[in-house]
mmCIF file of C-alpha atoms in Angstrom:
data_model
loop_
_atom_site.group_PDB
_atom_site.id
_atom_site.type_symbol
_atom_site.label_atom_id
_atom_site.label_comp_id
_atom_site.label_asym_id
_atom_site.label_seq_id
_atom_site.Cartn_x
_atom_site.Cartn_y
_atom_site.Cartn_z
ATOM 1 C CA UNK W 1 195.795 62.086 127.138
ATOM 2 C CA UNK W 2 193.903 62.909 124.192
ATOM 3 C CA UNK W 3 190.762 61.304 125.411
ATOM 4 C CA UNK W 4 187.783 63.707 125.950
ATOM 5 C CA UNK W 5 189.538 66.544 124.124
ATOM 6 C CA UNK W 6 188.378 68.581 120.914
ATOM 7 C CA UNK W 7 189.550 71.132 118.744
ATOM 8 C CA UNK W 8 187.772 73.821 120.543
ATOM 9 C CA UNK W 9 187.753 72.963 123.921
ATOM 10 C CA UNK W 10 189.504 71.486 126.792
ATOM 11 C CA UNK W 11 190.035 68.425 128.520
ATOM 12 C CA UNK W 12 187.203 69.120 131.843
ATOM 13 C CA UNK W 13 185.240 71.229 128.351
ATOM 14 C CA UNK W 14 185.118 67.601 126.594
ATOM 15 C CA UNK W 15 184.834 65.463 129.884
ATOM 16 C CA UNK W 16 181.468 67.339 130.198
ATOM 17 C CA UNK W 17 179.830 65.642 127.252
ATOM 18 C CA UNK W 18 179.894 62.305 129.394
ATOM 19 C CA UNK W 19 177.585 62.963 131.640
ATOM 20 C CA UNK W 20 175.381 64.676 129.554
ATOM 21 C CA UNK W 21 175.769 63.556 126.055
ATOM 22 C CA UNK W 22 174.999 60.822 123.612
ATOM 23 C CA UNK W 23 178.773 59.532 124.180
ATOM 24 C CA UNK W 24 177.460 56.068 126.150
ATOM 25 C CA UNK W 25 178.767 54.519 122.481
ATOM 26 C CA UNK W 26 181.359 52.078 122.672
ATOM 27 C CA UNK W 27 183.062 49.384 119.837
ATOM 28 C CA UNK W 28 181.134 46.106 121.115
ATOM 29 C CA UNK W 29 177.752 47.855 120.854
ATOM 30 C CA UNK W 30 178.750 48.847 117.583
ATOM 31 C CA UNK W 31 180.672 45.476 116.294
ATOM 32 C CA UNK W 32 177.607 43.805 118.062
ATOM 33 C CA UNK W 33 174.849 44.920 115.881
ATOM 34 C CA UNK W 34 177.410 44.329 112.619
ATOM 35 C CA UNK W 35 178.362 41.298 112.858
ATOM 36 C CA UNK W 36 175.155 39.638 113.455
ATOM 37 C CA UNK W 37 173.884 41.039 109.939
ATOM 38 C CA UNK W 38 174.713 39.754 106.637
ATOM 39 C CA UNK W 39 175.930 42.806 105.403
ATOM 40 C CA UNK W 40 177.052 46.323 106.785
ATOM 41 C CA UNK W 41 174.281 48.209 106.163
ATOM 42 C CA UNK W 42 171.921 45.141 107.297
ATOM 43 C CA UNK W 43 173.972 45.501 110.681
ATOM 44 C CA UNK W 44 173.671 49.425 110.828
ATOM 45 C CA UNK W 45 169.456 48.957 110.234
ATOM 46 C CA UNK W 46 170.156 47.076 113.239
ATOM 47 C CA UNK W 47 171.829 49.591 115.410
ATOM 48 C CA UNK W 48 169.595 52.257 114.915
ATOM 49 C CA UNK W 49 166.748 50.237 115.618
ATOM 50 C CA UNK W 50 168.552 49.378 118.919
ATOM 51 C CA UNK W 51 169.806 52.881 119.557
ATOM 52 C CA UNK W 52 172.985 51.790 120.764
ATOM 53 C CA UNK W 53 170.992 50.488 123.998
ATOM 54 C CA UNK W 54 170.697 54.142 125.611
ATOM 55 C CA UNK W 55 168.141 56.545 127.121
ATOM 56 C CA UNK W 56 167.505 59.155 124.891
ATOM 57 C CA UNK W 57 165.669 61.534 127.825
ATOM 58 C CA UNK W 58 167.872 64.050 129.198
ATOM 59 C CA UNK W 59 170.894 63.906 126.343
ATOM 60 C CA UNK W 60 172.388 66.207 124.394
ATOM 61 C CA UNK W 61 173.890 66.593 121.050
ATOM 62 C CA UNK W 62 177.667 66.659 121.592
ATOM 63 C CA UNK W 63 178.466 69.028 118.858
ATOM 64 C CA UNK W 64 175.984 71.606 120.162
ATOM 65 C CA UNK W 65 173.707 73.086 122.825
ATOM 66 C CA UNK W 66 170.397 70.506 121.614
ATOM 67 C CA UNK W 67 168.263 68.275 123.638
ATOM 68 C CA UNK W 68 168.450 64.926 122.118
ATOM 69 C CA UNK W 69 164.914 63.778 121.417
ATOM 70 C CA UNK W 70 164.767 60.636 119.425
ATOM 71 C CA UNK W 71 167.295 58.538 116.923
ATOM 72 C CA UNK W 72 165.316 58.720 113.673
ATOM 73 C CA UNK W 73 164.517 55.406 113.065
ATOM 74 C CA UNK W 74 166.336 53.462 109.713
ATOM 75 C CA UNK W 75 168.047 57.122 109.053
ATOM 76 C CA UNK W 76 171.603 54.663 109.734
ATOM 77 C CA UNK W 77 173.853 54.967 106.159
ATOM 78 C CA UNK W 78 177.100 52.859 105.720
ATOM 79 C CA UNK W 79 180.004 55.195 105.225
ATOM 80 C CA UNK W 80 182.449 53.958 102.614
ATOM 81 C CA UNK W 81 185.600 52.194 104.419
ATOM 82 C CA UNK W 82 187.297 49.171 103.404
ATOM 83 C CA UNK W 83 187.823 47.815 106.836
ATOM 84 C CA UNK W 84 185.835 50.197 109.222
ATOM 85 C CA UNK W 85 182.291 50.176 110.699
ATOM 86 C CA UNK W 86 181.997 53.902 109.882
ATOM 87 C CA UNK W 87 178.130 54.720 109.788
ATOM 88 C CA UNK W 88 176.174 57.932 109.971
ATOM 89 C CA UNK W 89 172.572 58.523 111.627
ATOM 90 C CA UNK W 90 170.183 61.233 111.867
ATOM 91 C CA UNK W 91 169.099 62.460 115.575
ATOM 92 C CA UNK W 92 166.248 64.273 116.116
ATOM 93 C CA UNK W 93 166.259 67.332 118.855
ATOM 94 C CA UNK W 94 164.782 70.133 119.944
ATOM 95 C CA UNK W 95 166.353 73.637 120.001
ATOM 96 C CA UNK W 96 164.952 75.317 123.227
ATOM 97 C CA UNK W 97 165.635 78.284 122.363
ATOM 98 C CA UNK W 98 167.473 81.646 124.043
ATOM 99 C CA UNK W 99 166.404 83.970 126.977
ATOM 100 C CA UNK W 100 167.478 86.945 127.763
ATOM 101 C CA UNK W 101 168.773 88.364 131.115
ATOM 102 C CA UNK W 102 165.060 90.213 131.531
ATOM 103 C CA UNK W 103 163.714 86.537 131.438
ATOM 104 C CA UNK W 104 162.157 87.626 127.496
ATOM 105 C CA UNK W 105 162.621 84.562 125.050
ATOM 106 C CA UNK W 106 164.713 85.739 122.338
ATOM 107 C CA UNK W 107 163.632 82.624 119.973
ATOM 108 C CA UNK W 108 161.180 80.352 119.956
ATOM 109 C CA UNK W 109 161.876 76.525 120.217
ATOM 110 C CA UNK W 110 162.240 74.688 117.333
ATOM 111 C CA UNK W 111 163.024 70.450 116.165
ATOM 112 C CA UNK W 112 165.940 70.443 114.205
ATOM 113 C CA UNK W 113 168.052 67.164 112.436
ATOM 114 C CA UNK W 114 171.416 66.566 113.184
ATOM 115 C CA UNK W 115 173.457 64.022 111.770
ATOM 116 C CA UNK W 116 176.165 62.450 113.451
ATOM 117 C CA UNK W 117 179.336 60.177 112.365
ATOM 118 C CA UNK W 118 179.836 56.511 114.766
ATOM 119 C CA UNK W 119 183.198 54.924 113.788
ATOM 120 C CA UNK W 120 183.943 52.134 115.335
ATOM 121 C CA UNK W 121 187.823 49.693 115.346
ATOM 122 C CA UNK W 122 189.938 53.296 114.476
ATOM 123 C CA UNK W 123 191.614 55.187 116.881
ATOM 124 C CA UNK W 124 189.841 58.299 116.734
ATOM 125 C CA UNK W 125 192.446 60.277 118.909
ATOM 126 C CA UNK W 126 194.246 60.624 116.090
ATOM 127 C CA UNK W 127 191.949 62.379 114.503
ATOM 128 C CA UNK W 128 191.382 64.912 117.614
ATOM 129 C CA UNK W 129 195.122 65.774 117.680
ATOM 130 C CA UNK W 130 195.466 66.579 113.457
ATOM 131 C CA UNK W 131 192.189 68.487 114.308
ATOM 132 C CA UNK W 132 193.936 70.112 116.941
ATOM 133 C CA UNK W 133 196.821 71.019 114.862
ATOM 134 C CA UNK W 134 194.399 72.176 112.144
ATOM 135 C CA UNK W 135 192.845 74.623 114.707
ATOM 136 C CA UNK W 136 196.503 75.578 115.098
ATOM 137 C CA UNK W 137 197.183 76.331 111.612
ATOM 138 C CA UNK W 138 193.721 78.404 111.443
ATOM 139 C CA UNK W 139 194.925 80.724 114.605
ATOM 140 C CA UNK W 140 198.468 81.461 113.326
ATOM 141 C CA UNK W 141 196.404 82.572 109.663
ATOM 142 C CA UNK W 142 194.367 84.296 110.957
ATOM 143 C CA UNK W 143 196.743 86.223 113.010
ATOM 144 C CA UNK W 144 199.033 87.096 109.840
ATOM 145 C CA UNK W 145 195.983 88.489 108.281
ATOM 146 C CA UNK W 146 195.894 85.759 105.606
ATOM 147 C CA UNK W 147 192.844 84.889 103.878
ATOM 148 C CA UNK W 148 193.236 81.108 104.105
ATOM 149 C CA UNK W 149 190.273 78.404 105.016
ATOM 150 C CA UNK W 150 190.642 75.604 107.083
ATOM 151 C CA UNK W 151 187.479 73.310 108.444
ATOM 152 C CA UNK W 152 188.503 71.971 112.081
ATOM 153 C CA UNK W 153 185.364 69.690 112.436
ATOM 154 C CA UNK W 154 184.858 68.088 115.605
ATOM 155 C CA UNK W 155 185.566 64.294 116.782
ATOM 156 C CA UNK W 156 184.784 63.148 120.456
ATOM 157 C CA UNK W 157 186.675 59.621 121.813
ATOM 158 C CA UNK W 158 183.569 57.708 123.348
ATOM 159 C CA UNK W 159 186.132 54.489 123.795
ATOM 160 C CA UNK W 160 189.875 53.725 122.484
ATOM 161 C CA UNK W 161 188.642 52.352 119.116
ATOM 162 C CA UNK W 162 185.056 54.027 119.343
ATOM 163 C CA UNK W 163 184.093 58.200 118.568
ATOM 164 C CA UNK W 164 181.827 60.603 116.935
ATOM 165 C CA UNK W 165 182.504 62.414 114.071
ATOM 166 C CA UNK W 166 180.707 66.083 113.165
ATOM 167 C CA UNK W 167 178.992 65.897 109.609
ATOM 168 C CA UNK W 168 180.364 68.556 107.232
ATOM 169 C CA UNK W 169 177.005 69.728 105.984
ATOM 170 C CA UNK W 170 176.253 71.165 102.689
ATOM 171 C CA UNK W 171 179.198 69.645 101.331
ATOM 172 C CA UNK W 172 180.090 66.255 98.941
ATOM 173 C CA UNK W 173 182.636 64.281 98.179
ATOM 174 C CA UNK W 174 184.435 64.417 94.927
ATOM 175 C CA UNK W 175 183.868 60.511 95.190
ATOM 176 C CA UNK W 176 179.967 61.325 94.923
ATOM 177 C CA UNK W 177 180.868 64.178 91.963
ATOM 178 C CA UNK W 178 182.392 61.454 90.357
ATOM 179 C CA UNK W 179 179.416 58.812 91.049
ATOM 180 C CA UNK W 180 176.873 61.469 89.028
ATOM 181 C CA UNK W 181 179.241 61.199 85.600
ATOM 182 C CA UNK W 182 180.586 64.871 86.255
ATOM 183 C CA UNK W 183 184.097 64.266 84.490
ATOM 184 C CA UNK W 184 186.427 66.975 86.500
ATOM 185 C CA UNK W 185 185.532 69.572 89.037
ATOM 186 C CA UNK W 186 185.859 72.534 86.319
ATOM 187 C CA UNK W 187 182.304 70.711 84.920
ATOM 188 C CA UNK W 188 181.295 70.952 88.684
ATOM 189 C CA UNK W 189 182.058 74.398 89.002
ATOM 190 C CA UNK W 190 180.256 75.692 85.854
ATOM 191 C CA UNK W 191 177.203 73.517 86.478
ATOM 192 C CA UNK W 192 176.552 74.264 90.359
ATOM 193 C CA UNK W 193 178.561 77.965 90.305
ATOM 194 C CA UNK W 194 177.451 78.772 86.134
ATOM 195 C CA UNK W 195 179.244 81.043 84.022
ATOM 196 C CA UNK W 196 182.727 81.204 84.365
ATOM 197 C CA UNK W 197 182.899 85.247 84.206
ATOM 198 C CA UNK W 198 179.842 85.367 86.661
ATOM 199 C CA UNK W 199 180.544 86.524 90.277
ATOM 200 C CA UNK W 200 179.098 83.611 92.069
ATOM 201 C CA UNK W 201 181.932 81.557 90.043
ATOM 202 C CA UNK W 202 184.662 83.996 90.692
ATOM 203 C CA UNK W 203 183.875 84.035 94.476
ATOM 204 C CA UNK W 204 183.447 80.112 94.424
ATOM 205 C CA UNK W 205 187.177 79.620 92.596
ATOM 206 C CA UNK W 206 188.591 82.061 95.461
ATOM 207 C CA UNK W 207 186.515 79.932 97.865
ATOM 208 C CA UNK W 208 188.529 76.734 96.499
ATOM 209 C CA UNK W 209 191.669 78.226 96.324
ATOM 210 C CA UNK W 210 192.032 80.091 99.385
ATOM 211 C CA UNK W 211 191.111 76.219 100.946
ATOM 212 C CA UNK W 212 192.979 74.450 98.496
ATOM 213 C CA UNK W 213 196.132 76.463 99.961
ATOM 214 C CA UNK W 214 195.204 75.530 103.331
ATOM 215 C CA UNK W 215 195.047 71.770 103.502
ATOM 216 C CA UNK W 216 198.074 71.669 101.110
ATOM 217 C CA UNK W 217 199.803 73.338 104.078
ATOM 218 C CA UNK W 218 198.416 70.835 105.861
ATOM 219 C CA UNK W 219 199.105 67.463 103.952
ATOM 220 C CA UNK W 220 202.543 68.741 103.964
ATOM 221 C CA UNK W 221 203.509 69.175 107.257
ATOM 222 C CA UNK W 222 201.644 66.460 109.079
ATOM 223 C CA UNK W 223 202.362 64.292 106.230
ATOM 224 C CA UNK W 224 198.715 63.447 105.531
ATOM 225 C CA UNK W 225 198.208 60.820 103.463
ATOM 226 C CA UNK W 226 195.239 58.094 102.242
ATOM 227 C CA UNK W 227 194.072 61.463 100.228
ATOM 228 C CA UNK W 228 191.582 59.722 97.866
ATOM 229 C CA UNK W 229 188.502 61.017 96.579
ATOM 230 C CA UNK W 230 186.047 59.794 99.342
ATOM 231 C CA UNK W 231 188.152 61.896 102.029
ATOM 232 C CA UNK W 232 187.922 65.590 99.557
ATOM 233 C CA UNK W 233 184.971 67.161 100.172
ATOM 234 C CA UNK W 234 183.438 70.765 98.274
ATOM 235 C CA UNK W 235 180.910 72.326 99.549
ATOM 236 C CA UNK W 236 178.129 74.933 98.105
ATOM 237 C CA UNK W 237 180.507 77.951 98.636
ATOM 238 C CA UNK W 238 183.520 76.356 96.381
ATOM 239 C CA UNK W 239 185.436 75.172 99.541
ATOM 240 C CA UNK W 240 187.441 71.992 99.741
ATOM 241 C CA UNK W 241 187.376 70.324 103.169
ATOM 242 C CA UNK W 242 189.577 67.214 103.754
ATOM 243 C CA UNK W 243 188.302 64.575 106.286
ATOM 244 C CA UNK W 244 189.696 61.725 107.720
ATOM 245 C CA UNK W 245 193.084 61.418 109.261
ATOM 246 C CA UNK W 246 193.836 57.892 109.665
ATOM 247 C CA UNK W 247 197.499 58.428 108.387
ATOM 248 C CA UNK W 248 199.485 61.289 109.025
ATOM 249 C CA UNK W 249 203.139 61.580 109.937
ATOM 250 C CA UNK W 250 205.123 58.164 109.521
ATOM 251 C CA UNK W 251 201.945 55.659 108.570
ATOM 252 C CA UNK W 252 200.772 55.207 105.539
ATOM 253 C CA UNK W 253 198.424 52.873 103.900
ATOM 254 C CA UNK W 254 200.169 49.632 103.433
ATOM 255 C CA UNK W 255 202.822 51.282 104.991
ATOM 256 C CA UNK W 256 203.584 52.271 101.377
ATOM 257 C CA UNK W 257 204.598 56.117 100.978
ATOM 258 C CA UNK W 258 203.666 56.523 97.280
ATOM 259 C CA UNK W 259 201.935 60.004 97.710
ATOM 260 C CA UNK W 260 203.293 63.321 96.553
ATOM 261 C CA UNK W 261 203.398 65.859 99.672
ATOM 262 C CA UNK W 262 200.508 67.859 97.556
ATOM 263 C CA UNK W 263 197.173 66.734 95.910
ATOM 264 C CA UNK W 264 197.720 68.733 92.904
ATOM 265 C CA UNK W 265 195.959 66.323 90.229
ATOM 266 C CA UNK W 266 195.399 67.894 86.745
ATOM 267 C CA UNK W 267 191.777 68.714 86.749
ATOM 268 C CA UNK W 268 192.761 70.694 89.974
ATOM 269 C CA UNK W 269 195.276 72.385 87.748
ATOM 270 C CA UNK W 270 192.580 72.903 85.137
ATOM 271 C CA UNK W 271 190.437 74.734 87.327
ATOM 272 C CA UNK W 272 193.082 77.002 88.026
ATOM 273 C CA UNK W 273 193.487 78.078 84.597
ATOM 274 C CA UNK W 274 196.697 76.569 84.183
ATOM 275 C CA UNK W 275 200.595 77.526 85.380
ATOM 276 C CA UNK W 276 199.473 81.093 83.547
ATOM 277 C CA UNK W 277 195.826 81.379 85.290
ATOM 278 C CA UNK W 278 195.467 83.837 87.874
ATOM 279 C CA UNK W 279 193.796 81.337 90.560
ATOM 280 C CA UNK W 280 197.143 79.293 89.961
ATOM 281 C CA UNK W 281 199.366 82.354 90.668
ATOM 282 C CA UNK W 282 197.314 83.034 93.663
ATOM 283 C CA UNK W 283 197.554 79.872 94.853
ATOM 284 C CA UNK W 284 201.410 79.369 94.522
ATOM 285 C CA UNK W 285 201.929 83.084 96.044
ATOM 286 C CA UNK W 286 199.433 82.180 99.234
ATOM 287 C CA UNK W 287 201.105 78.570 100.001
ATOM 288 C CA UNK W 288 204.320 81.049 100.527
ATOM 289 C CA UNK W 289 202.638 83.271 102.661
ATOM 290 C CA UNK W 290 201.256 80.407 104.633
ATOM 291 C CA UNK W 291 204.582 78.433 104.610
ATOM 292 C CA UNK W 292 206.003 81.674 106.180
ATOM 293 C CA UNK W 293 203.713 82.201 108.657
ATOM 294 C CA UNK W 294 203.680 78.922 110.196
ATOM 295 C CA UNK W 295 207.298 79.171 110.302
ATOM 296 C CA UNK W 296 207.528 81.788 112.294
ATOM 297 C CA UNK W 297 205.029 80.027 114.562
ATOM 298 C CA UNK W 298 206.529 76.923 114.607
ATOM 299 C CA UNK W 299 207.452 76.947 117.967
ATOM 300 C CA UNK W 300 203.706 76.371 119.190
ATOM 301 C CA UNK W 301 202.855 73.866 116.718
ATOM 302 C CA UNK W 302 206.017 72.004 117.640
ATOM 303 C CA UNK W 303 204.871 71.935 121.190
ATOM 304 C CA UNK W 304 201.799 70.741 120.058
ATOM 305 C CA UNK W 305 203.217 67.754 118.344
ATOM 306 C CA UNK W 306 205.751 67.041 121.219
ATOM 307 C CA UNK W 307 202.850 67.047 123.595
ATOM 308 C CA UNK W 308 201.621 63.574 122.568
ATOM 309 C CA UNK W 309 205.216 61.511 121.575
ATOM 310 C CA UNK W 310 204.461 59.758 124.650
ATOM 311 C CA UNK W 311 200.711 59.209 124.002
ATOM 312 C CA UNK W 312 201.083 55.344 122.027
ATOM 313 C CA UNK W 313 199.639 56.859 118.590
ATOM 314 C CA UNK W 314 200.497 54.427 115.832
ATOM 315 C CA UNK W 315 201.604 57.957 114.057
ATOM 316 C CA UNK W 316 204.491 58.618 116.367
ATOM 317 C CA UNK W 317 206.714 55.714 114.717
ATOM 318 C CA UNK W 318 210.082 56.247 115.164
ATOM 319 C CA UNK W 319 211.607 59.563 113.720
ATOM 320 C CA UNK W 320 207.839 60.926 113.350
ATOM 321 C CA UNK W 321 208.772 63.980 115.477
ATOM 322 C CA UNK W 322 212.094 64.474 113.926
ATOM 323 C CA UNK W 323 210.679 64.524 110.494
ATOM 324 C CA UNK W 324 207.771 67.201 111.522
ATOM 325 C CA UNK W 325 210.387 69.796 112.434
ATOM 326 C CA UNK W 326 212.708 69.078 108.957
ATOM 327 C CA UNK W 327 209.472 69.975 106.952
ATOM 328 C CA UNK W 328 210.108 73.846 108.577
ATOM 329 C CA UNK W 329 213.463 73.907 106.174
ATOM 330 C CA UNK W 330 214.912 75.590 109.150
ATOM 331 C CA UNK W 331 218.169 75.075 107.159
ATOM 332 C CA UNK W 332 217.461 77.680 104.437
ATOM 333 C CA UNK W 333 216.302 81.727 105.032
ATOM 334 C CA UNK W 334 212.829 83.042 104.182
ATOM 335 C CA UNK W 335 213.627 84.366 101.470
ATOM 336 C CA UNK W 336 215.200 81.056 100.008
ATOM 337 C CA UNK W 337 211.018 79.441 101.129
ATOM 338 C CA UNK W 338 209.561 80.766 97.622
ATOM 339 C CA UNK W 339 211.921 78.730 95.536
ATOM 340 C CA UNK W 340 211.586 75.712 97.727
ATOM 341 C CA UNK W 341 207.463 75.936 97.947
ATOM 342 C CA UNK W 342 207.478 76.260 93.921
ATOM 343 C CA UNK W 343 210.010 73.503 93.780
ATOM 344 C CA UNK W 344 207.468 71.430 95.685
ATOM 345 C CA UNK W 345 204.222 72.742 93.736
ATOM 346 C CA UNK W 346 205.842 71.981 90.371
ATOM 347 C CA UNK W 347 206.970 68.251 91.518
ATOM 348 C CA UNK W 348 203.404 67.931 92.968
ATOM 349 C CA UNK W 349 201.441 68.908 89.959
ATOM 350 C CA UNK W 350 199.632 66.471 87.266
ATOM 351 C CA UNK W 351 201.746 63.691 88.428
ATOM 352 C CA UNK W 352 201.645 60.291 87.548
ATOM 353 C CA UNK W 353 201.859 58.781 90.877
ATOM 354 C CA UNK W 354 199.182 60.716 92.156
ATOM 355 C CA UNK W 355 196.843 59.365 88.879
ATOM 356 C CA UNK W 356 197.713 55.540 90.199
ATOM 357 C CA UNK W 357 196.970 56.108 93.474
ATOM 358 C CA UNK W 358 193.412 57.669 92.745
ATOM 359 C CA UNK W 359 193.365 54.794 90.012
ATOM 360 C CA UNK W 360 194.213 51.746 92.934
ATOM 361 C CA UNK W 361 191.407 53.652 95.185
ATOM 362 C CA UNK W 362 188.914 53.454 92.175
ATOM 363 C CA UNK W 363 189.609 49.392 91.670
ATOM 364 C CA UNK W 364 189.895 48.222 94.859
ATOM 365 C CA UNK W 365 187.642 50.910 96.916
ATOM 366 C CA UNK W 366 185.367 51.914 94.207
ATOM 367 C CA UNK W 367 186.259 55.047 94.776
ATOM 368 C CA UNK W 368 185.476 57.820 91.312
ATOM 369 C CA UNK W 369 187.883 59.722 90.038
#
């Protein structure tokens, strides 16, 4: 039901893309080129040498309006996944520019690069549909007049266990942060945004927490979890972007639920200047706002949900949907919503659990922290 869907579009909008559009991708071409090489990235070398075994004349970038005109060769780069075959490449196309109604070219054509996710052995439909809901959260905010970012990137399902991914540009991981011996994201924010007092810092902090409020609303109610350090991103206006929804409502990794419902690590905590900073206050008085709002919308993003019981999505385990609408607190008044959200915030904050489970993901993953 999902398949050929995305967040901005619908189904006959997505089923476009195939016969147009570098979708001809599925998992054996993919697990093909992998397992013949001695290690992932060998087998990624590989596929981009083969090109997935496609004609490149007359496709189109999926994500965009741009003629596809080559694969740029050995520009393949192993993604970090423990048990995936997530990869990234680099496509090379040509940007033909716009005319006007008079016939008059408005710009000129132009190559541009455009790089492009292939997972392969995940259901990427789940993905589409916590995009979907994302897109969903962004509406009803921006509705209400609240000032609160959300990225809905875009995913396409080539195959069941096959799809492409947008690339968040301008934008790393805390992971890589980590990797360049930058101890906490308030180091990151003086070195790339400089002087605390400066405006470009100011307007980056209100960048990260008018995001940071976002995709805590969202972790919470679709129950997001797997929120390590290679799935944060920040990007060069202060935003945080989560990627990567492989677990959301009743999975979890190891089908252990150790996560808090908020990523609210200490450094995080830091940056906001502490329970007495002003970022901190904003934050707590904007995740009520939000809360609020998608309350009082709740009926369309239940909908939403209910939509896809049916659709076999490991996430709809028994009690998934059940669970989704109990996270609304439909039991208790608006008014009672503040105390509850702080409740949450203050059992969410510089916790220990959160610490192991970034600490398991740095062992076993390699992931920094």
């Amino acid at each position: 039901m999902l398949e050929g869907v995305n967040d901005r579009g619908s189904k006959e909008e997505g089923a476009s893309y195939k016969d147009s559009s570098i979708n001809g991708v599925n998992k054996e071409d993919i697990l093909e080129g992998v397992n013949k090489a001695d290690t992932k990235q060998e087998g990624v070398n590989n596929l981009s040498d083969k090109q997935w075994g496609v004609s490149i004349q007359g496709l189109y970038f999926c994500f965009g309006t741009e003629e596809i005109v080559d694969i740029v060769k050995g520009s393949g780069r192993v993604l970090q996944s423990h048990a995936k075959v997530p990869y990234m490449i680099t496509l090379k196309c040509i940007n033909k520019g716009g005319v006007s109604n008079d016939g008059v070219i408005k710009t000129p054509c132009s190559y541009i690069y455009k790089r492009l996710i292939v997972k392969a052995g995940d259901d990427c439909r789940q993905d589409m549909l916590a995009l979907q809901l994302i897109q969903i959260f962004k509406d009803i905010f921006k509705k209400n007049n609240l000032d609160i970012f959300l990225y809905p990137y875009r995913v396409l399902c080539t195959d069941s266990e096959c799809g492409l991914i947008e690339v968040v540009e301008n934008a790393i991981t805390r992971d890589q942060i980590g990797r360049e011996k930058i101890n906490s994201l308030v180091d990151y924010f003086e070195l790339k945004f400089g002087f605390k007092e400066g405006e470009r810092y100011s307007k980056a902090l209100y960048n990260f927490v008018s995001s940071l409020v976002g995709y805590s609303l969202v972790v919470y109610f679709l129950n997001i979890k797997d929120r390590h350090n290679g799935n944060i991103l920040i990007d060069d206006d202060g935003y945080m972007i989560h990627i990567d929804f492989g677990f959301m409502f009743e999975t979890s990794p190891g089908n252990l639920s150790i996560e808090l419902p908020l990523k609210l690590t200490a450094e995080i905590f830091m940056l906001m200047g502490g329970y007495d900073g002003v970022a901190f206050k904003f934050y707590r008085e904007m995740m009520v706002k939000g809360f609020v709002a998608l309350r009082r919308s709740s009926k369309e993003i239940m909908y939403a949900v209910d939509c896809f019981k049916e659709s076999g999505l490991d996430c709809y385990r028994k009690g998934a949907v059940d669970n989704f609408y109990s996270r609304f607190m439909f039991d208790v008044g608006d008014n009672e919503i503040k105390e509850n959200v702080e409740k949450m915030i203050n059992g969410s904050c510089k916790k220990f659990r959160t610490w192991v489970y970034d600490k398991y993901q740095e062992v076993t993953n390699n992931i920094a922290f």
